[in-house]
Amino acid sequence: MTEVISGVKEWERKMRLREFFFDENEKETSVTEDMDADQKSKGSRHWTPPEGKNGWLDLYLKLVKDDIIKGVKQKFPINIGFKEEEALLNLMSDTSIVIRQCDKGSGVCVVNTDEYIK
């Protein structure tokens, strides 16, 4: 979850930087000309332009962030019973066996750990 949020924040920062330093005449970003002296002296790699310069960009970023965060936080119903879930958790934590997807097909292989290592 934290990786998703940090990835979204980094993406938002990149979008804001592109918009902030975009020069209509040059059709590319010119970072150093638009930065004030304080920003240049800090050499701040983590500085993010403030919101409000472009309302459409602000709206787009908000909608995308909300959609991604909502999808990550969404809880899906469990379609197995309590005892079945408990049995699966016990199998997953058992170090004497290895559970893997079969090479072919959609089956599951349960192998003794000693046999799997050989």
PDB file of C-alpha atoms in Angstrom, residues 2-108:
ATOM      1  CA  THR A   2       2.744   2.470   0.913  1.00  0.00           C
ATOM      2  CA  GLU A   3       4.615   1.639  -2.305  1.00  0.00           C
ATOM      3  CA  VAL A   4       1.520   2.480  -4.339  1.00  0.00           C
ATOM      4  CA  ILE A   5       1.010   5.777  -2.525  1.00  0.00           C
ATOM      5  CA  SER A   6       4.669   6.794  -2.879  1.00  0.00           C
ATOM      6  CA  GLY A   7       4.579   5.840  -6.568  1.00  0.00           C
ATOM      7  CA  VAL A   8       1.469   7.954  -7.117  1.00  0.00           C
ATOM      8  CA  LYS A   9       3.067  10.910  -5.309  1.00  0.00           C
ATOM      9  CA  GLU A  10       6.224  10.633  -7.434  1.00  0.00           C
ATOM     10  CA  TRP A  11       4.115  10.486 -10.605  1.00  0.00           C
ATOM     11  CA  GLU A  12       2.147  13.543  -9.456  1.00  0.00           C
ATOM     12  CA  ARG A  13       5.406  15.416  -8.785  1.00  0.00           C
ATOM     13  CA  LYS A  14       6.708  14.594 -12.273  1.00  0.00           C
ATOM     14  CA  MET A  15       3.464  15.787 -13.864  1.00  0.00           C
ATOM     15  CA  ARG A  16       3.541  19.049 -11.899  1.00  0.00           C
ATOM     16  CA  LEU A  17       7.233  19.638 -12.765  1.00  0.00           C
ATOM     17  CA  ARG A  18       6.584  19.101 -16.482  1.00  0.00           C
ATOM     18  CA  GLU A  19       3.688  21.535 -16.403  1.00  0.00           C
ATOM     19  CA  PHE A  20       5.529  24.079 -14.246  1.00  0.00           C
ATOM     20  CA  PHE A  21       8.616  24.258 -16.460  1.00  0.00           C
ATOM     21  CA  PHE A  22       6.944  23.829 -19.847  1.00  0.00           C
ATOM     22  CA  ASP A  23       7.816  26.623 -22.295  1.00  0.00           C
ATOM     23  CA  GLU A  24       5.265  27.172 -25.086  1.00  0.00           C
ATOM     24  CA  ASN A  25       7.871  28.629 -27.441  1.00  0.00           C
ATOM     25  CA  GLU A  26      10.487  25.916 -27.002  1.00  0.00           C
ATOM     26  CA  LYS A  27       7.988  23.017 -26.740  1.00  0.00           C
ATOM     27  CA  GLU A  28      10.118  21.495 -23.979  1.00  0.00           C
ATOM     28  CA  THR A  29      10.838  22.066 -20.335  1.00  0.00           C
ATOM     29  CA  SER A  30      13.398  24.622 -19.247  1.00  0.00           C
ATOM     30  CA  VAL A  31      14.053  23.914 -15.615  1.00  0.00           C
ATOM     31  CA  THR A  32      16.698  26.433 -14.618  1.00  0.00           C
ATOM     32  CA  GLU A  33      15.138  29.565 -16.139  1.00  0.00           C
ATOM     33  CA  ASP A  34      11.875  29.308 -14.220  1.00  0.00           C
ATOM     34  CA  MET A  35      13.357  28.392 -10.854  1.00  0.00           C
ATOM     35  CA  ASP A  36      13.944  31.213  -8.427  1.00  0.00           C
ATOM     36  CA  ALA A  37      17.291  31.650  -6.662  1.00  0.00           C
ATOM     37  CA  ASP A  38      16.101  29.929  -3.498  1.00  0.00           C
ATOM     38  CA  GLN A  39      15.096  26.777  -5.382  1.00  0.00           C
ATOM     39  CA  LYS A  40      18.390  26.720  -7.321  1.00  0.00           C
ATOM     40  CA  SER A  41      20.475  27.081  -4.179  1.00  0.00           C
ATOM     41  CA  LYS A  42      18.655  24.277  -2.395  1.00  0.00           C
ATOM     42  CA  GLY A  43      19.114  21.942  -5.321  1.00  0.00           C
ATOM     43  CA  SER A  44      15.940  20.400  -4.026  1.00  0.00           C
ATOM     44  CA  ARG A  45      15.285  17.104  -5.694  1.00  0.00           C
ATOM     45  CA  HIS A  46      12.073  16.736  -3.729  1.00  0.00           C
ATOM     46  CA  TRP A  47      10.565  20.142  -4.446  1.00  0.00           C
ATOM     47  CA  THR A  48       7.095  19.953  -5.964  1.00  0.00           C
ATOM     48  CA  PRO A  49       5.423  22.920  -7.679  1.00  0.00           C
ATOM     49  CA  PRO A  50       2.396  24.186  -5.792  1.00  0.00           C
ATOM     50  CA  GLU A  51      -1.150  23.426  -6.852  1.00  0.00           C
ATOM     51  CA  GLY A  52      -3.284  26.066  -8.517  1.00  0.00           C
ATOM     52  CA  LYS A  53      -1.251  27.003 -11.606  1.00  0.00           C
ATOM     53  CA  ASN A  54      -3.346  24.781 -13.864  1.00  0.00           C
ATOM     54  CA  GLY A  55      -6.824  23.869 -12.673  1.00  0.00           C
ATOM     55  CA  TRP A  56      -7.259  21.116 -15.242  1.00  0.00           C
ATOM     56  CA  LEU A  57      -4.052  19.419 -14.157  1.00  0.00           C
ATOM     57  CA  ASP A  58      -5.071  19.700 -10.501  1.00  0.00           C
ATOM     58  CA  LEU A  59      -8.443  18.096 -11.266  1.00  0.00           C
ATOM     59  CA  TYR A  60      -6.878  15.326 -13.370  1.00  0.00           C
ATOM     60  CA  LEU A  61      -4.301  14.468 -10.699  1.00  0.00           C
ATOM     61  CA  LYS A  62      -6.934  14.443  -7.958  1.00  0.00           C
ATOM     62  CA  LEU A  63      -9.233  12.129  -9.915  1.00  0.00           C
ATOM     63  CA  VAL A  64      -6.450   9.709 -10.840  1.00  0.00           C
ATOM     64  CA  LYS A  65      -5.075   9.616  -7.269  1.00  0.00           C
ATOM     65  CA  ASP A  66      -8.541   9.054  -5.794  1.00  0.00           C
ATOM     66  CA  ASP A  67      -9.273   6.281  -8.287  1.00  0.00           C
ATOM     67  CA  ILE A  68      -5.986   4.458  -7.603  1.00  0.00           C
ATOM     68  CA  ILE A  69      -6.208   4.797  -3.820  1.00  0.00           C
ATOM     69  CA  LYS A  70      -9.843   3.660  -3.859  1.00  0.00           C
ATOM     70  CA  GLY A  71      -8.901   0.571  -5.885  1.00  0.00           C
ATOM     71  CA  VAL A  72      -6.087  -0.326  -3.512  1.00  0.00           C
ATOM     72  CA  LYS A  73      -8.172   0.095  -0.376  1.00  0.00           C
ATOM     73  CA  GLN A  74     -11.141  -1.852  -1.747  1.00  0.00           C
ATOM     74  CA  LYS A  75     -11.839  -5.008   0.234  1.00  0.00           C
ATOM     75  CA  PHE A  76     -13.028  -8.041  -1.662  1.00  0.00           C
ATOM     76  CA  PRO A  77     -15.376 -10.557  -0.062  1.00  0.00           C
ATOM     77  CA  ILE A  78     -13.851 -13.894   0.912  1.00  0.00           C
ATOM     78  CA  ASN A  79     -15.649 -16.786  -0.779  1.00  0.00           C
ATOM     79  CA  ILE A  80     -14.439 -19.499   1.612  1.00  0.00           C
ATOM     80  CA  GLY A  81     -15.473 -20.369   5.118  1.00  0.00           C
ATOM     81  CA  PHE A  82     -13.606 -19.557   8.301  1.00  0.00           C
ATOM     82  CA  LYS A  83     -12.273 -23.106   8.767  1.00  0.00           C
ATOM     83  CA  GLU A  84     -11.114 -23.286   5.136  1.00  0.00           C
ATOM     84  CA  GLU A  85      -9.317 -19.957   5.487  1.00  0.00           C
ATOM     85  CA  GLU A  86      -7.675 -21.132   8.698  1.00  0.00           C
ATOM     86  CA  ALA A  87      -6.544 -24.357   6.983  1.00  0.00           C
ATOM     87  CA  LEU A  88      -5.036 -22.380   4.084  1.00  0.00           C
ATOM     88  CA  LEU A  89      -3.140 -20.122   6.476  1.00  0.00           C
ATOM     89  CA  ASN A  90      -1.795 -23.171   8.319  1.00  0.00           C
ATOM     90  CA  LEU A  91      -0.624 -24.719   5.036  1.00  0.00           C
ATOM     91  CA  MET A  92       1.041 -21.478   3.955  1.00  0.00           C
ATOM     92  CA  SER A  93       2.964 -21.210   7.212  1.00  0.00           C
ATOM     93  CA  ASP A  94       4.048 -24.880   7.205  1.00  0.00           C
ATOM     94  CA  THR A  95       7.779 -24.961   6.401  1.00  0.00           C
ATOM     95  CA  SER A  96       7.871 -28.706   5.789  1.00  0.00           C
ATOM     96  CA  ILE A  97       6.015 -28.338   2.470  1.00  0.00           C
ATOM     97  CA  VAL A  98       6.312 -26.107  -0.605  1.00  0.00           C
ATOM     98  CA  ILE A  99       3.192 -25.027  -2.494  1.00  0.00           C
ATOM     99  CA  ARG A 100       3.713 -23.902  -6.099  1.00  0.00           C
ATOM    100  CA  GLN A 101       1.789 -23.573  -9.333  1.00  0.00           C
ATOM    101  CA  CYS A 102       2.261 -26.556 -11.652  1.00  0.00           C
ATOM    102  CA  ASP A 103       4.386 -26.125 -14.767  1.00  0.00           C
ATOM    103  CA  LYS A 104       1.485 -26.949 -17.067  1.00  0.00           C
ATOM    104  CA  GLY A 105      -2.160 -26.388 -16.469  1.00  0.00           C
ATOM    105  CA  SER A 106      -3.816 -24.559 -13.647  1.00  0.00           C
ATOM    106  CA  GLY A 107      -3.105 -27.040 -10.878  1.00  0.00           C
ATOM    107  CA  VAL A 108      -1.319 -26.687  -7.591  1.00  0.00           C
TER     108      VAL A 108
END
